[in-house]
């Protein structure tokens, strides 16, 4: 008799508990279902304001249900409902458009600023490599064949005449121009990927790749400068080169960040240090693909149609100034940041 009376009391308590609060649970569940299927604008202002109140009511009900050991099915229902409410009210809900906007306005520039030491170190390595390549070819022209691949040389070498070299710079319809431009873009894309991907080996391959790329640039520049065409070659390369070379420098910087983090992890484990560096480096590399796309457009269109040295330098200098301002001067404050 006593056991039956106790069971009846529990059932009455459970029924009373449900009767008092179930309306709020159902209302909260219905509102969540609407906003999950559509958007917050599907709710009225009063309904939006009621969401946090209903969420707190559900949490209170869950707390009571757990404390009094009520029906396990009811506890599971309230846990699921509260979890849905938490993710909606406090979770990050960003559309694809918002994520893309955040990447270009915040994440990518912030990653480049974080890598500023490695980026300018990579730029310095490119300059050092270019000077070395120029000096080697100037001192002994046999170095040219050792530095420049035949597919990149395209038959042009230190013995080529000024007229032949000039035809490459201003012969918009020359078949070699299109092939050489395509090869340069492919080559620089490969250099960017390798400089990043091989950085895990304590950054040594990244440094060597950037140096070698600079040597190739210096070697090519030397044979044109020797024929009095250095200024003209600079304009021809600058249309896309300022963007492309900057992208390669960033890729090398991303590889160096990972490599140096592994070599010198500090208080972290090597794996944790690599993971932290990888987040910044990966963001930078996504941006590198965007820069290479821009460089390809400039290379495929501008260099084929623009033959004025002044205009070429203007485009190249303008693109470099644009990237520098975007990365280091332009800053958007994310909502809630200080």
PDB file of C-alpha atoms in Angstrom, residues 21-307:
ATOM      1  CA  UNK A  21       6.046  24.050 -17.741  1.00  0.00           C
ATOM      2  CA  UNK A  22       5.360  22.053 -20.887  1.00  0.00           C
ATOM      3  CA  UNK A  23       3.746  25.018 -22.638  1.00  0.00           C
ATOM      4  CA  UNK A  24       7.018  26.949 -22.380  1.00  0.00           C
ATOM      5  CA  UNK A  25       9.025  23.988 -23.680  1.00  0.00           C
ATOM      6  CA  UNK A  26       6.769  23.568 -26.697  1.00  0.00           C
ATOM      7  CA  UNK A  27       6.840  27.306 -27.408  1.00  0.00           C
ATOM      8  CA  UNK A  28      10.651  27.343 -27.223  1.00  0.00           C
ATOM      9  CA  UNK A  29      10.893  24.283 -29.462  1.00  0.00           C
ATOM     10  CA  UNK A  30       8.566  25.817 -32.029  1.00  0.00           C
ATOM     11  CA  UNK A  31      10.539  29.077 -32.151  1.00  0.00           C
ATOM     12  CA  UNK A  32      13.819  27.202 -32.551  1.00  0.00           C
ATOM     13  CA  UNK A  33      12.372  25.135 -35.368  1.00  0.00           C
ATOM     14  CA  UNK A  34      11.298  28.284 -37.212  1.00  0.00           C
ATOM     15  CA  UNK A  35      14.593  30.133 -36.933  1.00  0.00           C
ATOM     16  CA  UNK A  36      16.612  27.013 -37.783  1.00  0.00           C
ATOM     17  CA  UNK A  37      14.621  26.419 -40.958  1.00  0.00           C
ATOM     18  CA  UNK A  38      14.543  30.040 -42.047  1.00  0.00           C
ATOM     19  CA  UNK A  39      16.191  33.025 -40.350  1.00  0.00           C
ATOM     20  CA  UNK A  40      15.769  35.320 -37.319  1.00  0.00           C
ATOM     21  CA  UNK A  41      13.747  37.714 -39.444  1.00  0.00           C
ATOM     22  CA  UNK A  42      11.056  35.040 -39.561  1.00  0.00           C
ATOM     23  CA  UNK A  43      10.253  35.907 -35.921  1.00  0.00           C
ATOM     24  CA  UNK A  44       8.565  39.005 -34.613  1.00  0.00           C
ATOM     25  CA  UNK A  45      10.330  41.327 -32.209  1.00  0.00           C
ATOM     26  CA  UNK A  46       8.428  39.923 -29.240  1.00  0.00           C
ATOM     27  CA  UNK A  47       9.288  36.363 -30.253  1.00  0.00           C
ATOM     28  CA  UNK A  48      12.961  37.207 -30.543  1.00  0.00           C
ATOM     29  CA  UNK A  49      12.922  38.781 -27.093  1.00  0.00           C
ATOM     30  CA  UNK A  50      11.196  35.712 -25.662  1.00  0.00           C
ATOM     31  CA  UNK A  51      13.869  33.292 -26.913  1.00  0.00           C
ATOM     32  CA  UNK A  52      16.411  33.875 -24.078  1.00  0.00           C
ATOM     33  CA  UNK A  53      13.606  33.851 -21.493  1.00  0.00           C
ATOM     34  CA  UNK A  54      12.292  30.518 -22.743  1.00  0.00           C
ATOM     35  CA  UNK A  55      15.862  29.177 -22.854  1.00  0.00           C
ATOM     36  CA  UNK A  56      16.378  30.050 -19.183  1.00  0.00           C
ATOM     37  CA  UNK A  57      13.027  28.469 -18.335  1.00  0.00           C
ATOM     38  CA  UNK A  58      14.086  25.253 -20.089  1.00  0.00           C
ATOM     39  CA  UNK A  59      17.391  25.252 -18.208  1.00  0.00           C
ATOM     40  CA  UNK A  60      15.522  25.684 -14.926  1.00  0.00           C
ATOM     41  CA  UNK A  61      13.230  22.795 -15.788  1.00  0.00           C
ATOM     42  CA  UNK A  62      16.225  20.615 -16.660  1.00  0.00           C
ATOM     43  CA  UNK A  63      17.865  21.460 -13.345  1.00  0.00           C
ATOM     44  CA  UNK A  64      14.743  20.511 -11.400  1.00  0.00           C
ATOM     45  CA  UNK A  65      14.250  17.324 -13.419  1.00  0.00           C
ATOM     46  CA  UNK A  66      17.810  16.197 -12.721  1.00  0.00           C
ATOM     47  CA  UNK A  67      17.661  17.091  -9.023  1.00  0.00           C
ATOM     48  CA  UNK A  68      14.431  15.209  -8.408  1.00  0.00           C
ATOM     49  CA  UNK A  69      15.287  12.231 -10.628  1.00  0.00           C
ATOM     50  CA  UNK A  70      12.139  12.547 -12.687  1.00  0.00           C
ATOM     51  CA  UNK A  71      11.415  10.588 -15.867  1.00  0.00           C
ATOM     52  CA  UNK A  72      14.675   9.848 -17.756  1.00  0.00           C
ATOM     53  CA  UNK A  73      12.932  10.414 -21.072  1.00  0.00           C
ATOM     54  CA  UNK A  74      11.915  13.888 -19.925  1.00  0.00           C
ATOM     55  CA  UNK A  75      15.476  14.658 -18.857  1.00  0.00           C
ATOM     56  CA  UNK A  76      16.823  13.559 -22.269  1.00  0.00           C
ATOM     57  CA  UNK A  77      14.217  15.724 -24.025  1.00  0.00           C
ATOM     58  CA  UNK A  78      15.115  18.791 -21.961  1.00  0.00           C
ATOM     59  CA  UNK A  79      18.848  18.227 -22.474  1.00  0.00           C
ATOM     60  CA  UNK A  80      18.381  18.107 -26.244  1.00  0.00           C
ATOM     61  CA  UNK A  81      16.164  21.194 -26.187  1.00  0.00           C
ATOM     62  CA  UNK A  82      18.620  23.188 -24.057  1.00  0.00           C
ATOM     63  CA  UNK A  83      21.511  22.132 -26.281  1.00  0.00           C
ATOM     64  CA  UNK A  84      19.686  23.364 -29.376  1.00  0.00           C
ATOM     65  CA  UNK A  85      18.896  26.618 -27.631  1.00  0.00           C
ATOM     66  CA  UNK A  86      22.498  27.104 -26.526  1.00  0.00           C
ATOM     67  CA  UNK A  87      23.905  26.580 -30.020  1.00  0.00           C
ATOM     68  CA  UNK A  88      21.411  28.962 -31.517  1.00  0.00           C
ATOM     69  CA  UNK A  89      21.745  31.731 -28.927  1.00  0.00           C
ATOM     70  CA  UNK A  90      25.489  31.518 -28.274  1.00  0.00           C
ATOM     71  CA  UNK A  91      26.954  29.542 -31.140  1.00  0.00           C
ATOM     72  CA  UNK A  92      28.685  31.112 -34.142  1.00  0.00           C
ATOM     73  CA  UNK A  93      26.245  31.357 -37.036  1.00  0.00           C
ATOM     74  CA  UNK A  94      27.896  32.794 -40.100  1.00  0.00           C
ATOM     75  CA  UNK A  95      26.795  32.528 -43.685  1.00  0.00           C
ATOM     76  CA  UNK A  96      29.214  31.760 -46.511  1.00  0.00           C
ATOM     77  CA  UNK A  97      29.127  35.423 -47.533  1.00  0.00           C
ATOM     78  CA  UNK A  98      30.030  36.489 -43.992  1.00  0.00           C
ATOM     79  CA  UNK A  99      32.883  34.012 -43.790  1.00  0.00           C
ATOM     80  CA  UNK A 100      34.322  35.183 -47.120  1.00  0.00           C
ATOM     81  CA  UNK A 101      33.987  38.794 -46.009  1.00  0.00           C
ATOM     82  CA  UNK A 102      35.718  38.050 -42.708  1.00  0.00           C
ATOM     83  CA  UNK A 103      38.563  36.352 -44.564  1.00  0.00           C
ATOM     84  CA  UNK A 104      39.276  39.317 -46.834  1.00  0.00           C
ATOM     85  CA  UNK A 105      38.584  42.025 -44.256  1.00  0.00           C
ATOM     86  CA  UNK A 106      40.200  40.461 -41.190  1.00  0.00           C
ATOM     87  CA  UNK A 107      41.774  37.025 -41.379  1.00  0.00           C
ATOM     88  CA  UNK A 108      44.048  37.313 -44.418  1.00  0.00           C
ATOM     89  CA  UNK A 109      45.538  40.765 -43.637  1.00  0.00           C
ATOM     90  CA  UNK A 110      45.964  39.759 -39.980  1.00  0.00           C
ATOM     91  CA  UNK A 111      47.855  36.612 -41.006  1.00  0.00           C
ATOM     92  CA  UNK A 112      50.219  38.608 -43.240  1.00  0.00           C
ATOM     93  CA  UNK A 113      50.859  41.114 -40.457  1.00  0.00           C
ATOM     94  CA  UNK A 114      51.561  38.226 -38.098  1.00  0.00           C
ATOM     95  CA  UNK A 115      54.124  36.895 -40.600  1.00  0.00           C
ATOM     96  CA  UNK A 116      55.807  40.250 -41.167  1.00  0.00           C
ATOM     97  CA  UNK A 117      59.271  39.106 -40.042  1.00  0.00           C
ATOM     98  CA  UNK A 118      59.191  36.042 -42.262  1.00  0.00           C
ATOM     99  CA  UNK A 119      57.704  37.966 -45.209  1.00  0.00           C
ATOM    100  CA  UNK A 120      60.399  40.614 -45.243  1.00  0.00           C
ATOM    101  CA  UNK A 121      63.030  37.960 -44.591  1.00  0.00           C
ATOM    102  CA  UNK A 122      61.743  36.155 -47.682  1.00  0.00           C
ATOM    103  CA  UNK A 123      61.856  39.395 -49.692  1.00  0.00           C
ATOM    104  CA  UNK A 124      65.443  39.925 -48.544  1.00  0.00           C
ATOM    105  CA  UNK A 125      66.358  36.392 -49.618  1.00  0.00           C
ATOM    106  CA  UNK A 126      64.854  37.054 -53.059  1.00  0.00           C
ATOM    107  CA  UNK A 127      66.949  40.212 -53.437  1.00  0.00           C
ATOM    108  CA  UNK A 128      70.100  38.427 -52.257  1.00  0.00           C
ATOM    109  CA  UNK A 129      69.435  35.599 -54.706  1.00  0.00           C
ATOM    110  CA  UNK A 130      68.841  38.050 -57.572  1.00  0.00           C
ATOM    111  CA  UNK A 131      72.105  39.859 -56.841  1.00  0.00           C
ATOM    112  CA  UNK A 132      73.965  36.546 -56.673  1.00  0.00           C
ATOM    113  CA  UNK A 133      72.433  35.315 -59.942  1.00  0.00           C
ATOM    114  CA  UNK A 134      73.231  38.586 -61.706  1.00  0.00           C
ATOM    115  CA  UNK A 135      76.833  38.546 -60.473  1.00  0.00           C
ATOM    116  CA  UNK A 136      77.409  34.887 -61.371  1.00  0.00           C
ATOM    117  CA  UNK A 137      76.187  35.301 -64.971  1.00  0.00           C
ATOM    118  CA  UNK A 138      78.065  38.593 -65.344  1.00  0.00           C
ATOM    119  CA  UNK A 139      81.296  36.941 -64.196  1.00  0.00           C
ATOM    120  CA  UNK A 140      80.864  33.780 -66.277  1.00  0.00           C
ATOM    121  CA  UNK A 141      78.026  33.378 -68.756  1.00  0.00           C
ATOM    122  CA  UNK A 142      78.178  29.594 -68.405  1.00  0.00           C
ATOM    123  CA  UNK A 143      76.380  30.057 -65.095  1.00  0.00           C
ATOM    124  CA  UNK A 144      73.298  31.072 -67.073  1.00  0.00           C
ATOM    125  CA  UNK A 145      72.688  27.540 -68.355  1.00  0.00           C
ATOM    126  CA  UNK A 146      73.275  26.152 -64.864  1.00  0.00           C
ATOM    127  CA  UNK A 147      70.678  28.480 -63.315  1.00  0.00           C
ATOM    128  CA  UNK A 148      67.999  28.804 -65.990  1.00  0.00           C
ATOM    129  CA  UNK A 149      66.104  25.750 -67.212  1.00  0.00           C
ATOM    130  CA  UNK A 150      65.959  25.348 -71.014  1.00  0.00           C
ATOM    131  CA  UNK A 151      62.152  25.662 -70.964  1.00  0.00           C
ATOM    132  CA  UNK A 152      62.476  29.010 -69.214  1.00  0.00           C
ATOM    133  CA  UNK A 153      65.323  30.213 -71.428  1.00  0.00           C
ATOM    134  CA  UNK A 154      63.387  29.496 -74.621  1.00  0.00           C
ATOM    135  CA  UNK A 155      66.536  29.820 -76.709  1.00  0.00           C
ATOM    136  CA  UNK A 156      67.412  33.209 -75.197  1.00  0.00           C
ATOM    137  CA  UNK A 157      70.879  33.306 -73.660  1.00  0.00           C
ATOM    138  CA  UNK A 158      73.774  35.700 -73.102  1.00  0.00           C
ATOM    139  CA  UNK A 159      74.745  35.354 -76.779  1.00  0.00           C
ATOM    140  CA  UNK A 160      71.322  36.456 -78.078  1.00  0.00           C
ATOM    141  CA  UNK A 161      71.264  39.778 -79.902  1.00  0.00           C
ATOM    142  CA  UNK A 162      69.502  42.857 -78.543  1.00  0.00           C
ATOM    143  CA  UNK A 163      66.952  42.620 -81.358  1.00  0.00           C
ATOM    144  CA  UNK A 164      66.018  39.071 -80.451  1.00  0.00           C
ATOM    145  CA  UNK A 165      65.680  39.943 -76.750  1.00  0.00           C
ATOM    146  CA  UNK A 166      63.661  43.056 -77.546  1.00  0.00           C
ATOM    147  CA  UNK A 167      61.241  41.045 -79.691  1.00  0.00           C
ATOM    148  CA  UNK A 168      60.260  39.092 -76.577  1.00  0.00           C
ATOM    149  CA  UNK A 169      59.421  42.275 -74.683  1.00  0.00           C
ATOM    150  CA  UNK A 170      57.364  44.001 -77.346  1.00  0.00           C
ATOM    151  CA  UNK A 171      56.320  41.244 -79.758  1.00  0.00           C
ATOM    152  CA  UNK A 172      52.738  40.850 -78.538  1.00  0.00           C
ATOM    153  CA  UNK A 173      51.988  38.231 -81.171  1.00  0.00           C
ATOM    154  CA  UNK A 174      55.192  36.255 -80.738  1.00  0.00           C
ATOM    155  CA  UNK A 175      54.446  32.620 -79.909  1.00  0.00           C
ATOM    156  CA  UNK A 176      57.336  32.564 -77.472  1.00  0.00           C
ATOM    157  CA  UNK A 177      55.792  35.385 -75.444  1.00  0.00           C
ATOM    158  CA  UNK A 178      52.655  33.404 -74.681  1.00  0.00           C
ATOM    159  CA  UNK A 179      54.582  30.234 -73.912  1.00  0.00           C
ATOM    160  CA  UNK A 180      57.101  32.047 -71.750  1.00  0.00           C
ATOM    161  CA  UNK A 181      54.339  33.837 -69.841  1.00  0.00           C
ATOM    162  CA  UNK A 182      52.487  30.564 -69.217  1.00  0.00           C
ATOM    163  CA  UNK A 183      55.684  28.886 -68.088  1.00  0.00           C
ATOM    164  CA  UNK A 184      56.509  31.716 -65.677  1.00  0.00           C
ATOM    165  CA  UNK A 185      53.067  31.528 -64.091  1.00  0.00           C
ATOM    166  CA  UNK A 186      53.244  27.743 -63.736  1.00  0.00           C
ATOM    167  CA  UNK A 187      56.793  27.919 -62.412  1.00  0.00           C
ATOM    168  CA  UNK A 188      55.978  30.570 -59.823  1.00  0.00           C
ATOM    169  CA  UNK A 189      52.905  28.645 -58.678  1.00  0.00           C
ATOM    170  CA  UNK A 190      55.035  25.553 -58.173  1.00  0.00           C
ATOM    171  CA  UNK A 191      57.655  27.587 -56.313  1.00  0.00           C
ATOM    172  CA  UNK A 192      54.963  28.985 -53.985  1.00  0.00           C
ATOM    173  CA  UNK A 193      53.556  25.543 -53.191  1.00  0.00           C
ATOM    174  CA  UNK A 194      56.980  23.984 -52.617  1.00  0.00           C
ATOM    175  CA  UNK A 195      58.218  26.891 -50.495  1.00  0.00           C
ATOM    176  CA  UNK A 196      55.229  26.395 -48.220  1.00  0.00           C
ATOM    177  CA  UNK A 197      54.933  22.606 -48.257  1.00  0.00           C
ATOM    178  CA  UNK A 198      58.622  21.913 -47.554  1.00  0.00           C
ATOM    179  CA  UNK A 199      58.880  24.425 -44.727  1.00  0.00           C
ATOM    180  CA  UNK A 200      58.303  21.697 -42.132  1.00  0.00           C
ATOM    181  CA  UNK A 201      61.955  20.590 -42.630  1.00  0.00           C
ATOM    182  CA  UNK A 202      63.108  23.326 -40.255  1.00  0.00           C
ATOM    183  CA  UNK A 203      62.540  25.977 -42.983  1.00  0.00           C
ATOM    184  CA  UNK A 204      65.755  25.065 -44.840  1.00  0.00           C
ATOM    185  CA  UNK A 205      64.051  24.031 -48.143  1.00  0.00           C
ATOM    186  CA  UNK A 206      61.917  27.192 -48.088  1.00  0.00           C
ATOM    187  CA  UNK A 207      65.012  29.378 -47.749  1.00  0.00           C
ATOM    188  CA  UNK A 208      66.810  27.544 -50.562  1.00  0.00           C
ATOM    189  CA  UNK A 209      63.809  27.709 -52.899  1.00  0.00           C
ATOM    190  CA  UNK A 210      63.390  31.465 -52.370  1.00  0.00           C
ATOM    191  CA  UNK A 211      67.115  32.014 -52.915  1.00  0.00           C
ATOM    192  CA  UNK A 212      67.068  29.954 -56.116  1.00  0.00           C
ATOM    193  CA  UNK A 213      64.051  31.810 -57.430  1.00  0.00           C
ATOM    194  CA  UNK A 214      65.900  35.077 -56.860  1.00  0.00           C
ATOM    195  CA  UNK A 215      68.962  33.672 -58.674  1.00  0.00           C
ATOM    196  CA  UNK A 216      66.844  32.875 -61.712  1.00  0.00           C
ATOM    197  CA  UNK A 217      65.417  36.392 -61.715  1.00  0.00           C
ATOM    198  CA  UNK A 218      68.902  37.915 -61.485  1.00  0.00           C
ATOM    199  CA  UNK A 219      70.287  35.684 -64.243  1.00  0.00           C
ATOM    200  CA  UNK A 220      67.536  36.649 -66.672  1.00  0.00           C
ATOM    201  CA  UNK A 221      67.879  40.296 -65.789  1.00  0.00           C
ATOM    202  CA  UNK A 222      71.639  40.220 -66.434  1.00  0.00           C
ATOM    203  CA  UNK A 223      71.423  39.121 -70.057  1.00  0.00           C
ATOM    204  CA  UNK A 224      68.943  41.908 -70.800  1.00  0.00           C
ATOM    205  CA  UNK A 225      70.852  44.538 -68.851  1.00  0.00           C
ATOM    206  CA  UNK A 226      74.022  43.591 -70.735  1.00  0.00           C
ATOM    207  CA  UNK A 227      72.224  44.533 -73.968  1.00  0.00           C
ATOM    208  CA  UNK A 228      70.868  47.797 -72.536  1.00  0.00           C
ATOM    209  CA  UNK A 229      67.370  46.388 -72.006  1.00  0.00           C
ATOM    210  CA  UNK A 230      67.284  46.155 -68.215  1.00  0.00           C
ATOM    211  CA  UNK A 231      64.746  48.953 -67.812  1.00  0.00           C
ATOM    212  CA  UNK A 232      62.509  47.458 -70.482  1.00  0.00           C
ATOM    213  CA  UNK A 233      62.645  43.983 -68.926  1.00  0.00           C
ATOM    214  CA  UNK A 234      61.762  45.472 -65.534  1.00  0.00           C
ATOM    215  CA  UNK A 235      58.601  46.979 -66.991  1.00  0.00           C
ATOM    216  CA  UNK A 236      57.695  43.771 -68.802  1.00  0.00           C
ATOM    217  CA  UNK A 237      58.021  41.772 -65.593  1.00  0.00           C
ATOM    218  CA  UNK A 238      56.502  44.351 -63.247  1.00  0.00           C
ATOM    219  CA  UNK A 239      52.953  44.133 -64.653  1.00  0.00           C
ATOM    220  CA  UNK A 240      52.455  40.793 -62.947  1.00  0.00           C
ATOM    221  CA  UNK A 241      55.782  40.378 -61.183  1.00  0.00           C
ATOM    222  CA  UNK A 242      55.136  42.632 -58.200  1.00  0.00           C
ATOM    223  CA  UNK A 243      52.070  40.566 -57.333  1.00  0.00           C
ATOM    224  CA  UNK A 244      53.580  37.197 -58.212  1.00  0.00           C
ATOM    225  CA  UNK A 245      56.910  37.715 -56.449  1.00  0.00           C
ATOM    226  CA  UNK A 246      55.154  39.105 -53.376  1.00  0.00           C
ATOM    227  CA  UNK A 247      52.944  35.995 -53.343  1.00  0.00           C
ATOM    228  CA  UNK A 248      56.027  33.762 -53.518  1.00  0.00           C
ATOM    229  CA  UNK A 249      57.595  35.717 -50.643  1.00  0.00           C
ATOM    230  CA  UNK A 250      54.455  35.159 -48.546  1.00  0.00           C
ATOM    231  CA  UNK A 251      54.425  31.435 -49.391  1.00  0.00           C
ATOM    232  CA  UNK A 252      58.068  31.189 -48.357  1.00  0.00           C
ATOM    233  CA  UNK A 253      57.264  33.093 -45.165  1.00  0.00           C
ATOM    234  CA  UNK A 254      54.445  30.652 -44.360  1.00  0.00           C
ATOM    235  CA  UNK A 255      56.825  27.723 -44.807  1.00  0.00           C
ATOM    236  CA  UNK A 256      59.455  29.419 -42.656  1.00  0.00           C
ATOM    237  CA  UNK A 257      56.950  30.054 -39.865  1.00  0.00           C
ATOM    238  CA  UNK A 258      56.087  26.348 -39.696  1.00  0.00           C
ATOM    239  CA  UNK A 259      59.723  25.277 -39.919  1.00  0.00           C
ATOM    240  CA  UNK A 260      60.998  27.663 -37.266  1.00  0.00           C
ATOM    241  CA  UNK A 261      58.087  26.763 -34.982  1.00  0.00           C
ATOM    242  CA  UNK A 262      59.070  23.108 -35.214  1.00  0.00           C
ATOM    243  CA  UNK A 263      62.747  23.895 -34.689  1.00  0.00           C
ATOM    244  CA  UNK A 264      62.115  26.285 -31.795  1.00  0.00           C
ATOM    245  CA  UNK A 265      58.791  25.318 -30.188  1.00  0.00           C
ATOM    246  CA  UNK A 266      59.434  27.159 -26.931  1.00  0.00           C
ATOM    247  CA  UNK A 267      57.250  25.917 -24.083  1.00  0.00           C
ATOM    248  CA  UNK A 268      54.929  24.044 -26.462  1.00  0.00           C
ATOM    249  CA  UNK A 269      55.429  20.597 -27.894  1.00  0.00           C
ATOM    250  CA  UNK A 270      56.651  20.525 -31.478  1.00  0.00           C
ATOM    251  CA  UNK A 271      53.271  19.260 -32.638  1.00  0.00           C
ATOM    252  CA  UNK A 272      51.384  22.007 -30.802  1.00  0.00           C
ATOM    253  CA  UNK A 273      53.783  24.681 -32.078  1.00  0.00           C
ATOM    254  CA  UNK A 274      53.410  23.406 -35.647  1.00  0.00           C
ATOM    255  CA  UNK A 275      49.616  23.384 -35.335  1.00  0.00           C
ATOM    256  CA  UNK A 276      49.548  26.964 -34.065  1.00  0.00           C
ATOM    257  CA  UNK A 277      51.883  28.144 -36.826  1.00  0.00           C
ATOM    258  CA  UNK A 278      49.924  26.143 -39.391  1.00  0.00           C
ATOM    259  CA  UNK A 279      46.721  28.073 -38.730  1.00  0.00           C
ATOM    260  CA  UNK A 280      48.371  31.375 -39.622  1.00  0.00           C
ATOM    261  CA  UNK A 281      50.358  29.890 -42.503  1.00  0.00           C
ATOM    262  CA  UNK A 282      47.317  28.172 -44.028  1.00  0.00           C
ATOM    263  CA  UNK A 283      45.331  31.418 -43.977  1.00  0.00           C
ATOM    264  CA  UNK A 284      48.212  33.194 -45.702  1.00  0.00           C
ATOM    265  CA  UNK A 285      48.457  30.451 -48.341  1.00  0.00           C
ATOM    266  CA  UNK A 286      44.773  30.705 -49.210  1.00  0.00           C
ATOM    267  CA  UNK A 287      45.462  34.367 -49.896  1.00  0.00           C
ATOM    268  CA  UNK A 288      48.510  33.456 -51.989  1.00  0.00           C
ATOM    269  CA  UNK A 289      46.240  31.580 -54.399  1.00  0.00           C
ATOM    270  CA  UNK A 290      44.158  34.744 -54.769  1.00  0.00           C
ATOM    271  CA  UNK A 291      47.291  36.787 -55.494  1.00  0.00           C
ATOM    272  CA  UNK A 292      48.492  34.265 -58.063  1.00  0.00           C
ATOM    273  CA  UNK A 293      45.100  34.427 -59.750  1.00  0.00           C
ATOM    274  CA  UNK A 294      45.407  38.204 -59.997  1.00  0.00           C
ATOM    275  CA  UNK A 295      48.953  37.816 -61.311  1.00  0.00           C
ATOM    276  CA  UNK A 296      47.737  35.367 -63.948  1.00  0.00           C
ATOM    277  CA  UNK A 297      45.074  37.801 -65.138  1.00  0.00           C
ATOM    278  CA  UNK A 298      47.585  40.634 -65.312  1.00  0.00           C
ATOM    279  CA  UNK A 299      50.045  38.393 -67.112  1.00  0.00           C
ATOM    280  CA  UNK A 300      47.560  37.012 -69.587  1.00  0.00           C
ATOM    281  CA  UNK A 301      45.928  40.330 -70.450  1.00  0.00           C
ATOM    282  CA  UNK A 302      48.205  43.235 -69.576  1.00  0.00           C
ATOM    283  CA  UNK A 303      51.483  41.907 -70.861  1.00  0.00           C
ATOM    284  CA  UNK A 304      49.961  40.887 -74.170  1.00  0.00           C
ATOM    285  CA  UNK A 305      48.328  44.232 -74.898  1.00  0.00           C
ATOM    286  CA  UNK A 306      50.394  46.897 -73.107  1.00  0.00           C
ATOM    287  CA  UNK A 307      53.737  47.810 -74.668  1.00  0.00           C
TER     288      UNK A 307
END
